[in-house]
N, CA, C and O atoms as a Tinker XYZ file with bonds, in Angstrom:
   264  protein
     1  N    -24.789000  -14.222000  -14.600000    73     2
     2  CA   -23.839000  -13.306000  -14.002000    64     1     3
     3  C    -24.603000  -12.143000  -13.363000    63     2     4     5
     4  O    -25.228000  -11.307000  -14.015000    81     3
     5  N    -24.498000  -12.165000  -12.026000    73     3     6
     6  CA   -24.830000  -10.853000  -11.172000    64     5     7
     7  C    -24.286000   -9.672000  -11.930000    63     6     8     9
     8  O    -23.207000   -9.826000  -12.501000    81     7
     9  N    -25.069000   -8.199000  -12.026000    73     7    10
    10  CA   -25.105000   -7.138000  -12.149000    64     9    11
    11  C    -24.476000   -6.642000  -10.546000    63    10    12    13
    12  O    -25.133000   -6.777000   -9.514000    81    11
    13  N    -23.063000   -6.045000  -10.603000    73    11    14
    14  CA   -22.609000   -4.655000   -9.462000    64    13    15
    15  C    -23.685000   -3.735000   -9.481000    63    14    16    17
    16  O    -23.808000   -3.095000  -10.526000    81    15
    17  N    -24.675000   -3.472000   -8.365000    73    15    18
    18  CA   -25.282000   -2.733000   -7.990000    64    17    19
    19  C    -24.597000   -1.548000   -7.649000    63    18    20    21
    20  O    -24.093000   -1.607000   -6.527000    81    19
    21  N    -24.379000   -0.259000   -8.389000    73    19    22
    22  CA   -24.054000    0.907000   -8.429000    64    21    23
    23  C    -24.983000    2.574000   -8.093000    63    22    24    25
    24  O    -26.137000    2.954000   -8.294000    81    23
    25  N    -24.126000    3.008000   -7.682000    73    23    26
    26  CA   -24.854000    4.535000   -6.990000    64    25    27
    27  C    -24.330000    5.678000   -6.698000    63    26    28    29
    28  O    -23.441000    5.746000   -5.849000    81    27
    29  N    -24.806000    6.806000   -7.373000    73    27    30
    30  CA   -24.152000    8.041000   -7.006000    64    29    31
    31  C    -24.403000    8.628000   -5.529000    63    30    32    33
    32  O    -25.388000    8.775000   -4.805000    81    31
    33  N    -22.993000    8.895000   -5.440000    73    31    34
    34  CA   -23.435000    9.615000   -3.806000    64    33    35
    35  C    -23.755000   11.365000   -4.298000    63    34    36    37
    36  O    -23.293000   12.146000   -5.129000    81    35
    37  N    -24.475000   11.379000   -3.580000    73    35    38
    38  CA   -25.195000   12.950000   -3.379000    64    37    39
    39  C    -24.160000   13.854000   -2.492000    63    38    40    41
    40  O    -23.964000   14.993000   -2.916000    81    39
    41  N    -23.402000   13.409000   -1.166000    73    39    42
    42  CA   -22.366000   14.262000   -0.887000    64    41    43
    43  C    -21.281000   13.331000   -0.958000    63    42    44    45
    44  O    -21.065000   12.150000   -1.229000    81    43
    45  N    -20.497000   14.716000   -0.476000    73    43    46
    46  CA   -19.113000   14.181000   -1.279000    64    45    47
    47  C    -18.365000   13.307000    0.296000    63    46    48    49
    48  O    -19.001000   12.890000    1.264000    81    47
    49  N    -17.361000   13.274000    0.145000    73    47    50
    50  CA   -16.746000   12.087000    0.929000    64    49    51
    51  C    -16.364000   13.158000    2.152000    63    50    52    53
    52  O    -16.409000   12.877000    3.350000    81    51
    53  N    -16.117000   13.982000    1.790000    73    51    54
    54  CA   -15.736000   15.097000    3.578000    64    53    55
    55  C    -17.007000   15.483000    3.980000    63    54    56    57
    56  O    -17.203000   16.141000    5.002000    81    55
    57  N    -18.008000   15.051000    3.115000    73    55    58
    58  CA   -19.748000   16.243000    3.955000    64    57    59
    59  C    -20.072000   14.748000    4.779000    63    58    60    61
    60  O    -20.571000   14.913000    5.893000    81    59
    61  N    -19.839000   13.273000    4.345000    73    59    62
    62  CA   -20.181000   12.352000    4.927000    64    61    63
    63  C    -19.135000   11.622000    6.406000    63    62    64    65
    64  O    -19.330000   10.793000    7.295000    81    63
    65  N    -18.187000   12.376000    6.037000    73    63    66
    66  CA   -17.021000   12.025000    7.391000    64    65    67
    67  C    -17.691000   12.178000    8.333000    63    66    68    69
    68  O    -18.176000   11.406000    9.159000    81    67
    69  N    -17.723000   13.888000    8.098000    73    67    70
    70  CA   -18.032000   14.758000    9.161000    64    69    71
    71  C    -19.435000   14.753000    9.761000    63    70    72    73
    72  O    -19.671000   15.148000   10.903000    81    71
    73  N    -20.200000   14.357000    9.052000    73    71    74
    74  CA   -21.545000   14.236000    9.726000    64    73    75
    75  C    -21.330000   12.491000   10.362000    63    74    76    77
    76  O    -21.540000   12.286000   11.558000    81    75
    77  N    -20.962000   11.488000    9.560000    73    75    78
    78  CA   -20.715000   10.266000   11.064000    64    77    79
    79  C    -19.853000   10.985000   12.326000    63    78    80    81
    80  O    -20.205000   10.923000   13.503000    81    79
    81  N    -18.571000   11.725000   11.800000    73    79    82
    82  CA   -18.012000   12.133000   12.878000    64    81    83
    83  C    -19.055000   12.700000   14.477000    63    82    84    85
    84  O    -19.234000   12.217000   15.595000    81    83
    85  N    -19.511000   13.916000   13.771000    73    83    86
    86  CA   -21.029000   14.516000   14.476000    64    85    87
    87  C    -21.834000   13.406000   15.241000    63    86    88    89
    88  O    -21.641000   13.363000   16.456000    81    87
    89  N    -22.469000   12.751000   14.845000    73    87    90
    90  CA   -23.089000   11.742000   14.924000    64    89    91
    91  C    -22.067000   10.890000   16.467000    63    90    92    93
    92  O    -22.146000   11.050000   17.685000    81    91
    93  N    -21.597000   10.416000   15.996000    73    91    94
    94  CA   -20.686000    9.511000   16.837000    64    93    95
    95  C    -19.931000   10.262000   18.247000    63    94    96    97
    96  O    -19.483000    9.619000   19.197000    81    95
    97  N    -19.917000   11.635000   18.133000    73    95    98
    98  CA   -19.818000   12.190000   18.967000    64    97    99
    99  C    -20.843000   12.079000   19.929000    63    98   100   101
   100  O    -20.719000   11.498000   21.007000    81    99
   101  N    -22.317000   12.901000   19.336000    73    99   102
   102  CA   -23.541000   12.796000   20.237000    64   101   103
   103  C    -23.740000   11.502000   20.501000    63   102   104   105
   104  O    -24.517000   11.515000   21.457000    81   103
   105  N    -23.431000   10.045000   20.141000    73   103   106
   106  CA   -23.732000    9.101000   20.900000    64   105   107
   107  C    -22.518000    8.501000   21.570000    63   106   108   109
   108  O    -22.605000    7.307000   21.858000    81   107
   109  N    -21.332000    9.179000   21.881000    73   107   110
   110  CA   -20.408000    9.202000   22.532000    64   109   111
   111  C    -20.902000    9.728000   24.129000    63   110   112   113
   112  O    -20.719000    9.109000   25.177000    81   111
   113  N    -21.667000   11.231000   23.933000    73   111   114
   114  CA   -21.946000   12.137000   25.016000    64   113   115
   115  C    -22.985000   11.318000   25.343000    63   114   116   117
   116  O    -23.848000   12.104000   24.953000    81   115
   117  N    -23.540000   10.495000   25.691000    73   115   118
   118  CA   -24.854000    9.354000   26.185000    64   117   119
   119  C    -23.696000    8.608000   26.882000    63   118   120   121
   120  O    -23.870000    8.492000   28.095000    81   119
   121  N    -22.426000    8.015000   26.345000    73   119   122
   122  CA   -22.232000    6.537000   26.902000    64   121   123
   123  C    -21.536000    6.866000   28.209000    63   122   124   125
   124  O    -21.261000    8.024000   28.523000    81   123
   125  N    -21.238000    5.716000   29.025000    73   123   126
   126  CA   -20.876000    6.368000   30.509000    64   125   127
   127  C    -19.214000    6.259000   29.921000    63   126   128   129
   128  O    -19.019000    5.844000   28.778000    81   127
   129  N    -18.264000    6.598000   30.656000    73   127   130
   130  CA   -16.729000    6.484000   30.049000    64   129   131
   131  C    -16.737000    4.741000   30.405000    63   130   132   133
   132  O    -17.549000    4.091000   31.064000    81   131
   133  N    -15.422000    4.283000   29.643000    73   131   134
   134  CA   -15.050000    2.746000   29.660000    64   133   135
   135  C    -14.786000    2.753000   27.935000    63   134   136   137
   136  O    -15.050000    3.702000   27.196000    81   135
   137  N    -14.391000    1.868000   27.654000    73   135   138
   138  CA   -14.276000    1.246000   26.751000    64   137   139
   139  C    -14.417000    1.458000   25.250000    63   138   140   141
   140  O    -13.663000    1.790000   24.336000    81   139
   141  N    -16.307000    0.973000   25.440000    73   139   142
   142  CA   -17.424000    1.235000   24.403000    64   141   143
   143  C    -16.510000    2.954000   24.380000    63   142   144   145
   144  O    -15.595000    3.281000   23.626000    81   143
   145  N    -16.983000    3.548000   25.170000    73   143   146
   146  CA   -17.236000    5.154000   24.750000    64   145   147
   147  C    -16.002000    5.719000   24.058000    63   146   148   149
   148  O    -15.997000    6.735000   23.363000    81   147
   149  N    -14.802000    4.825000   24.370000    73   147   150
   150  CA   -13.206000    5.375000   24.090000    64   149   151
   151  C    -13.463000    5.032000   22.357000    63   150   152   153
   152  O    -13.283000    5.739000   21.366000    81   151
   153  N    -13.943000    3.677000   22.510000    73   151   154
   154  CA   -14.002000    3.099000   20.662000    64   153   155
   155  C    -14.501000    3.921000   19.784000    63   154   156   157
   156  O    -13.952000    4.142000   18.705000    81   155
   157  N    -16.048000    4.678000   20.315000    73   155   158
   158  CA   -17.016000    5.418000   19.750000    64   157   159
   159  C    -16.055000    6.841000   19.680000    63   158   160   161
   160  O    -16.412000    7.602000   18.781000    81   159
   161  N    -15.072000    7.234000   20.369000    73   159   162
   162  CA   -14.852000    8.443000   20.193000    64   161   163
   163  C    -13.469000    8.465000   18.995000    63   162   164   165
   164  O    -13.381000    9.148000   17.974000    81   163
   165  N    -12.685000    7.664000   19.441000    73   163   166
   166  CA   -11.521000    7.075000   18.484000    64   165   167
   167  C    -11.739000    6.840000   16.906000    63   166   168   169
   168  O    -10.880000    7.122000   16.071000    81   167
   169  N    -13.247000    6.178000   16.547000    73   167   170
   170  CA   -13.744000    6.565000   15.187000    64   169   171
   171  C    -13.738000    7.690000   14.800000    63   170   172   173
   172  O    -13.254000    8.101000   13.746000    81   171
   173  N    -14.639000    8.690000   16.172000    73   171   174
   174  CA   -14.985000   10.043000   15.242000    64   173   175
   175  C    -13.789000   10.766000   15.327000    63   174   176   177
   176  O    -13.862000   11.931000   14.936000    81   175
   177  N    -12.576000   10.323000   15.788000    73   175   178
   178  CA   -11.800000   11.364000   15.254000    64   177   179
   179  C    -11.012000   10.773000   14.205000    63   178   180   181
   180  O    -10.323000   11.535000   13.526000    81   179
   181  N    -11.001000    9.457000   13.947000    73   179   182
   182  CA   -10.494000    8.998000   12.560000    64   181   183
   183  C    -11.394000    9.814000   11.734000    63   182   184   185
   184  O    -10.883000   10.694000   11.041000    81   183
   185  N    -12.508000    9.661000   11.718000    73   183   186
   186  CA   -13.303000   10.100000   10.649000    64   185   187
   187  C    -12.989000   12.032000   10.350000    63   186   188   189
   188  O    -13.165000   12.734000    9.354000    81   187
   189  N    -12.497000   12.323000   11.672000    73   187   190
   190  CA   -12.498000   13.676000   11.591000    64   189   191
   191  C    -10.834000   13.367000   10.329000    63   190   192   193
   192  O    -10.906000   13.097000    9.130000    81   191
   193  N    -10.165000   13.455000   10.759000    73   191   194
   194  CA    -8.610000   12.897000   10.725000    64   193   195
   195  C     -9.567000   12.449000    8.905000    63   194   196   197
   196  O    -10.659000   12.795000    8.452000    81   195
   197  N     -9.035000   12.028000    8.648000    73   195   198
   198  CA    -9.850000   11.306000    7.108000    64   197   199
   199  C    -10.225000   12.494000    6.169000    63   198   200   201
   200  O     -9.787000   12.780000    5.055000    81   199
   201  N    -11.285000   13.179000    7.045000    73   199   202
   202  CA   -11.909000   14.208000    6.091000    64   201   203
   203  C    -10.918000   15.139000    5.952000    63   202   204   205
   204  O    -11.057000   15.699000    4.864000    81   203
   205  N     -9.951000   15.570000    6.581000    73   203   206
   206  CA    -8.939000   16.251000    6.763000    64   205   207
   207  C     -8.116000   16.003000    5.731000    63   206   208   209
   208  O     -7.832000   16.809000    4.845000    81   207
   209  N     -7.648000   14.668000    5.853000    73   207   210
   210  CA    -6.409000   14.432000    4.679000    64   209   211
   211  C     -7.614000   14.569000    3.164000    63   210   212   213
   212  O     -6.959000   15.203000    2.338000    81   211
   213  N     -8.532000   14.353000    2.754000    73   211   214
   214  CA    -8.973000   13.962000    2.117000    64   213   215
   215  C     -8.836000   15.366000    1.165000    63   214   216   217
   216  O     -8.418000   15.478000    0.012000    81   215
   217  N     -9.431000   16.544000    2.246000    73   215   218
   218  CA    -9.037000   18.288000    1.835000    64   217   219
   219  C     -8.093000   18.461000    1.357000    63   218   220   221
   220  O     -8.021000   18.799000    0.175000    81   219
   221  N     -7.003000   18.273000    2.167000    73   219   222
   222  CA    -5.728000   18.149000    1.610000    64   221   223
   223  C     -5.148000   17.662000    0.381000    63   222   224   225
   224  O     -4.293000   18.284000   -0.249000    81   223
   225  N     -5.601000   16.600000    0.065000    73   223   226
   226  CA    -5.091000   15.900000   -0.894000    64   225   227
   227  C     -5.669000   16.546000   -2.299000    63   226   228   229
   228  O     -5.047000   16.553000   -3.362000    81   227
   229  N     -7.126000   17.142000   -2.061000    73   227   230
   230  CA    -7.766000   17.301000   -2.734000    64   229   231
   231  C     -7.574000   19.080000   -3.516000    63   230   232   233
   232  O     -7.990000   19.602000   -4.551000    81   231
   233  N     -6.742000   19.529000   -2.375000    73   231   234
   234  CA    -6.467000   20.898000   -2.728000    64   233   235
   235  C     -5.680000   21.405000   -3.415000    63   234   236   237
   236  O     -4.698000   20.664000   -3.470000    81   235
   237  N     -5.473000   22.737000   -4.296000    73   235   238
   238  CA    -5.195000   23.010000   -5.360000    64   237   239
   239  C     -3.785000   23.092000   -5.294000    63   238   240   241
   240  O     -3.107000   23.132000   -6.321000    81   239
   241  N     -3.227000   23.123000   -4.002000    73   239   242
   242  CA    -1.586000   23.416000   -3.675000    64   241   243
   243  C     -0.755000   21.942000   -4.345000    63   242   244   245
   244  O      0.443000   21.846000   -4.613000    81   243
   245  N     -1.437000   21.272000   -4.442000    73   243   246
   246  CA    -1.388000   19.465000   -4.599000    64   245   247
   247  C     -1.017000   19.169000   -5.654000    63   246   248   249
   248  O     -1.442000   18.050000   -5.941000    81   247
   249  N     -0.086000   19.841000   -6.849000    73   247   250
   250  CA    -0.582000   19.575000   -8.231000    64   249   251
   251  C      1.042000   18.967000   -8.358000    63   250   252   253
   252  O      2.024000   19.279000   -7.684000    81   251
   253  N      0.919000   17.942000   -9.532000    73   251   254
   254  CA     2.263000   16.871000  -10.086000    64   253   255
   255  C      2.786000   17.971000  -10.734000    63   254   256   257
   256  O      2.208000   18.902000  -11.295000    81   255
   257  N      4.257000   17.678000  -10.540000    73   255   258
   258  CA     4.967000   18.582000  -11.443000    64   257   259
   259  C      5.217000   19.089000  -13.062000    63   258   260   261
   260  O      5.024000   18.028000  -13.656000    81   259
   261  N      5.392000   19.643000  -13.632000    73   259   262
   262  CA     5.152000   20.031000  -15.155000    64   261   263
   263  C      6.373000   19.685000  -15.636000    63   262   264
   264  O      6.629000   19.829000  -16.832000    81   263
């Protein structure tokens, strides 16, 4: 029986959105417009969009009722 290869992430899930987001932008600003470049940009704002709800969800206003 295989061992699940397991791993702590070092940042948290909004420090990693946002830096693919980043990322995907600057190789957005390279591509010529068409297509490719619409796909590449449509991620980074999911990813933006993502890290967003993720705050949200995560914030203290958020709490189950007593």
């Amino acid at each position: 029986m295989q061992r699940r290869r397991r791993f702590k992430q070092t940042k948290s899930l909004e420090e990693r959105l946002a830096e693919e987001a980043k990322e995907l932008h600057t190789v957005a600003a390279t591509l010529p417009p068409g297509p490719t470049r619409d796909a590449v940009l449509r991620k980074a704002r999911q990813d933006e969009t993502a890290a967003h709800m993720t705050e949200w969800l995560n914030s203290p206003g958020l709490k189950p009722p007593t």
